[in-house]
Short mmCIF file of C-alpha atoms in Angstrom, two decimals:
data_model
loop_
_atom_site.label_atom_id
_atom_site.label_comp_id
_atom_site.label_asym_id
_atom_site.label_seq_id
_atom_site.Cartn_x
_atom_site.Cartn_y
_atom_site.Cartn_z
CA MET A 1 -2.13 59.30 204.95
CA LEU A 2 -2.39 60.85 201.46
CA THR A 3 -6.04 61.22 200.42
CA HIS A 4 -5.76 63.18 197.15
CA LEU A 5 -3.32 62.82 194.26
CA SER A 6 -3.50 65.05 191.19
CA VAL A 7 -1.08 65.00 188.24
CA ALA A 8 -1.58 67.24 185.19
CA ARG A 9 0.23 67.54 181.86
CA TYR A 10 3.16 65.35 182.78
CA PRO A 11 5.04 65.06 179.44
CA HIS A 12 6.63 61.65 180.06
CA ALA A 13 5.27 58.23 181.01
CA ILE A 14 2.81 58.82 183.86
CA THR A 15 4.08 55.69 185.59
CA ARG A 16 7.32 57.54 186.42
CA VAL A 17 5.28 59.60 188.87
CA LEU A 18 2.74 57.04 190.02
CA ARG A 19 5.33 54.41 191.00
CA HIS A 20 6.23 56.58 193.99
CA PHE A 21 2.73 56.29 195.47
CA ASP A 22 0.69 53.46 196.94
CA LEU A 23 -2.28 54.05 194.60
CA PRO A 24 -4.70 51.48 196.06
CA ARG A 25 -4.60 53.39 199.38
CA ILE A 26 -5.36 56.83 197.88
CA PRO A 27 -9.12 57.55 197.80
CA HIS A 28 -9.08 60.37 195.21
CA ILE A 29 -6.91 60.28 192.08
CA VAL A 30 -6.93 62.79 189.21
CA LEU A 31 -4.74 62.36 186.11
CA ARG A 32 -5.22 65.13 183.53
CA ASP A 33 -3.84 65.37 180.00
CA VAL A 34 -1.99 62.08 180.26
CA ALA A 35 0.36 61.84 177.28
CA HIS A 36 2.21 58.57 177.77
CA GLY A 37 2.25 55.42 179.87
CA TRP A 38 -1.46 55.21 180.76
CA GLU A 39 -1.65 51.66 179.36
CA ASN A 40 0.75 50.54 182.09
CA VAL A 41 -1.40 51.86 184.92
CA ALA A 42 -3.24 48.90 186.45
CA PRO A 43 -6.98 49.70 186.75
CA GLU A 44 -7.16 47.73 190.00
CA HIS A 45 -4.62 50.16 191.48
CA LEU A 46 -6.56 53.23 190.37
CA CYS A 47 -9.90 51.90 191.60
CA GLY A 48 -8.65 50.04 194.62
CA LYS A 49 -10.32 52.24 197.24
CA THR A 50 -13.72 53.85 197.71
CA GLY A 51 -13.49 57.38 196.34
CA SER A 52 -13.08 59.07 192.97
CA VAL A 53 -10.98 58.50 189.84
CA GLN A 54 -10.42 60.81 186.88
CA VAL A 55 -8.25 59.95 183.88
CA ASP A 56 -8.20 62.34 180.91
CA LEU A 57 -5.94 61.48 177.99
CA ALA A 58 -4.16 64.15 175.98
CA THR A 59 -3.93 63.91 172.19
CA GLN A 60 -2.16 60.64 171.44
CA PRO A 61 0.44 59.87 168.75
CA LYS A 62 -0.83 58.07 165.66
CA GLY A 63 -0.88 54.30 165.92
CA GLN A 64 -2.86 51.48 167.49
CA TRP A 65 -3.45 53.22 170.81
CA GLU A 66 -7.28 53.22 170.47
CA HIS A 67 -7.46 49.42 170.60
CA ALA A 68 -5.17 49.37 173.65
CA TYR A 69 -7.32 52.03 175.31
CA GLN A 70 -10.50 50.07 174.61
CA MET A 71 -9.01 47.05 176.37
CA TRP A 72 -7.94 49.25 179.28
CA VAL A 73 -11.46 50.70 179.61
CA ASN A 74 -12.94 47.18 179.57
CA ARG A 75 -10.64 46.21 182.44
CA VAL A 76 -11.70 49.29 184.41
CA PHE A 77 -15.42 48.59 184.07
CA SER A 78 -15.06 44.88 184.82
CA LEU A 79 -13.54 45.54 188.22
CA GLY A 80 -15.39 44.73 191.42
CA SER A 81 -14.56 48.06 193.04
CA GLY A 82 -16.13 50.38 195.59
CA VAL A 83 -15.20 53.56 193.72
CA THR A 84 -18.14 56.02 193.77
CA SER A 85 -17.14 58.65 191.20
CA MET A 86 -15.38 58.22 187.86
CA ARG A 87 -14.51 60.38 184.90
CA LEU A 88 -12.79 59.03 181.77
CA SER A 89 -12.10 60.94 178.56
CA ALA A 90 -10.01 60.33 175.46
CA PRO A 91 -9.85 61.76 171.90
CA LEU A 92 -11.16 58.61 170.22
CA ALA A 93 -12.05 58.64 166.52
CA GLU A 94 -14.08 55.41 166.72
CA ARG A 95 -16.97 54.52 169.01
CA ALA A 96 -15.98 53.02 172.35
CA THR A 97 -17.73 49.98 173.79
CA LEU A 98 -18.17 48.72 177.33
CA PRO A 99 -17.92 45.12 178.56
CA ASP A 100 -21.01 42.97 179.13
CA ILE A 101 -20.22 42.69 182.83
CA ILE A 102 -20.11 45.98 184.75
CA GLY A 103 -18.37 45.57 188.08
CA LEU A 104 -18.36 49.18 189.33
CA THR A 105 -21.73 48.81 191.07
CA SER A 106 -20.97 51.44 193.74
CA LEU A 107 -20.71 54.27 191.23
CA ARG A 108 -22.91 57.27 191.98
CA ASP A 109 -21.34 59.70 189.53
CA LEU A 110 -20.05 58.72 186.07
CA SER A 111 -18.77 60.93 183.25
CA LEU A 112 -17.55 59.44 179.96
CA GLY A 113 -15.95 61.76 177.42
CA LEU A 114 -15.85 58.93 174.88
CA PRO A 115 -18.05 58.52 171.78
CA LEU A 116 -20.43 55.74 172.78
CA ASP A 117 -23.25 54.01 170.95
CA ALA A 118 -26.52 55.12 172.56
CA ALA A 119 -27.41 51.44 172.97
CA THR A 120 -24.79 51.34 175.73
CA ILE A 121 -26.80 53.65 178.02
CA PRO A 122 -29.56 51.20 179.08
CA ARG A 123 -26.95 48.54 179.85
CA LEU A 124 -24.99 51.04 181.91
CA LEU A 125 -28.07 52.06 183.89
CA PHE A 126 -29.08 48.45 184.53
CA GLY A 127 -25.54 47.63 185.68
CA LEU A 128 -25.11 50.62 188.00
CA PRO A 129 -27.92 50.40 190.59
CA ARG A 130 -26.67 53.32 192.73
CA LEU A 131 -25.98 55.82 189.96
CA LEU A 132 -27.26 59.36 190.58
CA HIS A 133 -25.58 61.36 187.81
CA LEU A 134 -24.52 60.21 184.34
CA ALA A 135 -22.82 62.26 181.63
CA VAL A 136 -21.98 60.62 178.30
CA HIS A 137 -20.84 61.57 174.81
CA VAL A 138 -23.02 59.74 172.26
CA HIS A 139 -22.30 59.07 168.60
CA PRO A 140 -25.06 60.51 166.34
CA GLU A 141 -25.69 57.27 164.44
CA SER A 142 -28.52 55.13 165.79
CA THR A 143 -29.95 51.68 165.03
CA TRP A 144 -32.69 52.07 167.64
CA ARG A 145 -35.68 51.22 165.42
CA GLU A 146 -33.93 48.21 163.91
CA ARG A 147 -32.91 46.86 167.33
CA ASN A 148 -36.39 47.39 168.79
CA ALA A 149 -38.60 46.41 165.86
CA GLY A 150 -41.83 44.98 167.26
CA VAL A 151 -41.22 46.45 170.72
CA ILE A 152 -41.85 50.09 169.96
CA GLU A 153 -45.17 49.37 168.23
CA SER A 154 -46.57 46.78 170.65
CA CYS A 155 -45.12 47.46 174.12
CA PRO A 156 -46.76 50.32 176.06
CA LEU A 157 -44.40 52.45 178.11
CA ASP A 158 -45.91 51.20 181.38
CA ARG A 159 -44.99 47.60 180.48
CA LEU A 160 -41.30 48.34 179.93
CA PRO A 161 -39.09 47.91 183.03
CA PRO A 162 -37.44 51.06 184.40
CA LEU A 163 -33.80 51.44 183.46
CA SER A 164 -32.93 53.08 186.78
CA THR A 165 -34.74 54.07 189.96
CA THR A 166 -31.87 56.19 191.32
CA LEU A 167 -30.63 58.37 188.42
CA GLN A 168 -31.50 62.03 188.95
CA ARG A 169 -29.51 63.88 186.28
CA LEU A 170 -28.68 62.69 182.77
CA VAL A 171 -26.32 64.65 180.53
CA ILE A 172 -25.96 63.49 176.92
CA TYR A 173 -23.81 65.23 174.36
CA ILE A 174 -24.51 64.32 170.72
CA ASP A 175 -22.07 65.47 168.06
CA SER A 176 -23.30 68.82 166.71
CA CYS A 177 -22.89 67.60 163.12
CA VAL A 178 -24.70 64.69 161.55
CA PRO A 179 -23.21 62.60 158.73
CA SER A 180 -24.06 63.02 155.09
CA SER A 181 -27.43 63.27 153.37
CA THR A 182 -27.22 59.52 152.78
CA ALA A 183 -27.61 59.04 156.53
CA LEU A 184 -30.32 61.71 156.58
CA ARG A 185 -32.30 59.82 153.95
CA LYS A 186 -32.07 56.66 156.06
CA ARG A 187 -33.70 58.68 158.84
CA GLY A 188 -36.36 60.14 156.53
CA ARG A 189 -34.68 63.55 156.69
CA ASP A 190 -33.58 64.24 153.13
CA ASP A 191 -34.21 67.97 153.56
CA TYR A 192 -31.04 69.35 152.08
CA GLY A 193 -30.37 67.50 148.85
CA GLU A 194 -26.62 67.80 149.39
CA PRO A 195 -23.90 65.45 148.09
CA ALA A 196 -23.32 62.36 150.22
CA ASP A 197 -19.92 63.51 151.51
CA VAL A 198 -21.12 66.82 152.97
CA VAL A 199 -21.34 67.14 156.76
CA LEU A 200 -24.47 69.05 157.71
CA PRO A 201 -25.13 70.97 160.92
CA ARG A 202 -28.23 70.25 162.94
CA VAL A 203 -30.58 73.24 162.92
CA VAL A 204 -33.21 73.96 165.56
CA ASN A 205 -36.76 73.80 164.18
CA LYS A 206 -35.40 73.06 160.69
CA VAL A 207 -36.28 69.37 160.66
CA SER A 208 -38.04 66.81 162.82
CA PRO A 209 -36.12 64.93 165.54
CA MET A 210 -33.53 62.41 164.40
CA GLU A 211 -33.62 58.74 165.27
CA ILE A 212 -30.92 59.31 167.89
CA ASP A 213 -33.20 61.88 169.58
CA TRP A 214 -35.97 59.28 169.79
CA GLU A 215 -33.57 56.73 171.24
CA VAL A 216 -32.49 59.16 173.94
CA ALA A 217 -36.11 60.15 174.63
CA TRP A 218 -37.10 56.54 175.30
CA VAL A 219 -34.21 56.24 177.74
CA VAL A 220 -35.42 59.38 179.51
CA ALA A 221 -39.01 58.09 179.61
CA ARG A 222 -37.88 54.86 181.31
CA VAL A 223 -36.08 56.51 184.25
CA PRO A 224 -38.78 57.37 186.81
CA SER A 225 -36.31 58.98 189.20
CA LEU A 226 -34.96 61.45 186.61
CA VAL A 227 -35.25 65.13 187.56
CA GLU A 228 -33.17 66.82 184.87
CA PHE A 229 -32.11 66.07 181.30
CA CYS A 230 -29.28 68.18 179.93
CA SER A 231 -27.84 68.36 176.42
CA GLU A 232 -26.78 70.84 173.78
CA LYS A 233 -29.62 73.17 172.79
CA VAL A 234 -30.67 71.29 169.65
CA THR A 235 -30.82 67.88 171.26
CA SER A 236 -32.52 69.13 174.42
CA ALA A 237 -35.30 70.69 172.32
CA ALA A 238 -35.62 67.60 170.09
CA VAL A 239 -35.80 65.18 173.02
CA GLU A 240 -38.44 67.34 174.72
CA GLN A 241 -40.49 67.23 171.50
CA CYS A 242 -40.17 63.43 171.41
CA ILE A 243 -41.25 63.13 175.05
CA ASP A 244 -44.30 65.31 174.34
CA GLU A 245 -45.27 62.96 171.50
CA ILE A 246 -44.76 59.89 173.70
CA VAL A 247 -46.99 61.38 176.42
CA ALA A 248 -49.62 62.39 173.85
CA GLY A 249 -49.92 58.74 172.81
CA LEU A 250 -50.74 57.54 176.35
CA ASP A 251 -54.26 56.97 177.64
CA ASP A 252 -55.57 58.99 180.58
CA ALA A 253 -54.48 56.48 183.23
CA GLN A 254 -51.00 56.25 181.76
CA LYS A 255 -50.72 60.02 181.49
CA GLU A 256 -51.41 60.28 185.22
CA ARG A 257 -48.80 57.64 185.98
CA PHE A 258 -46.18 59.29 183.76
CA GLY A 259 -47.01 62.85 184.78
CA ARG A 260 -43.39 63.17 185.92
CA LEU A 261 -42.39 63.53 182.26
CA LYS A 262 -44.29 66.82 182.12
CA ARG A 263 -42.38 68.00 185.18
CA LEU A 264 -38.97 66.99 183.85
CA HIS A 265 -36.52 69.88 183.66
CA TYR A 266 -34.66 70.34 180.36
CA ALA A 267 -31.40 72.26 180.37
CA SER A 268 -28.98 73.36 177.66
CA TRP A 269 -25.35 72.47 178.01
CA VAL A 270 -22.34 73.85 176.13
CA TYR A 271 -19.76 71.14 175.52
#
């Protein structure tokens, strides 16, 4: 019985190849640089057996493909499947979303090369009770303070439920450029005085952490099982600074309970 199927850089509709295989019976499937025909691949066939699935899209022709891909991703995540490892990536220009109901509850390893809203991460962790490793690409915009007004100021960390008790490694890539100074002003970071249409690089030790860094830090703080946080150098340093400030605001009893945050390993990752 075939246990592994890998197809890379096939220039025509990928279904021309896949129709020759009984996909639901193949435990490990890898499709790299898929150019055409991915929308006709039934998610229930890809994720029909316990194992691993990887689907990486190549650059797509201009058109309405992003909406079709979003619907395809929703179908994938809504499945009640026993797949344990999944990697999806696509060159999306807009932020991707995930469905309210996550059916892939057996996942232990998930990698999403899609620009997600950071608000998706807690929902993912709640919906994936066996997850050990998560890698996501996060859009730099954040509405964290607006969404959590009243919670941040009044709810101590020890009263917030853990997002996961299994996750050991979290990798988050945040776009290395932030939007214009208009967005910086909204975050209280009007340090450059540049025109509103200029894209500005993030600089280590140049400014205080962004709102997105705080949002990620609060995710990290609410995962008691986490051993390692990994991101690009700027974000890793900013999140560590945020965590230090969170810990500094705890009383002695809380500091003892959340001592794991002092032992958390921070790593730099090159995307």
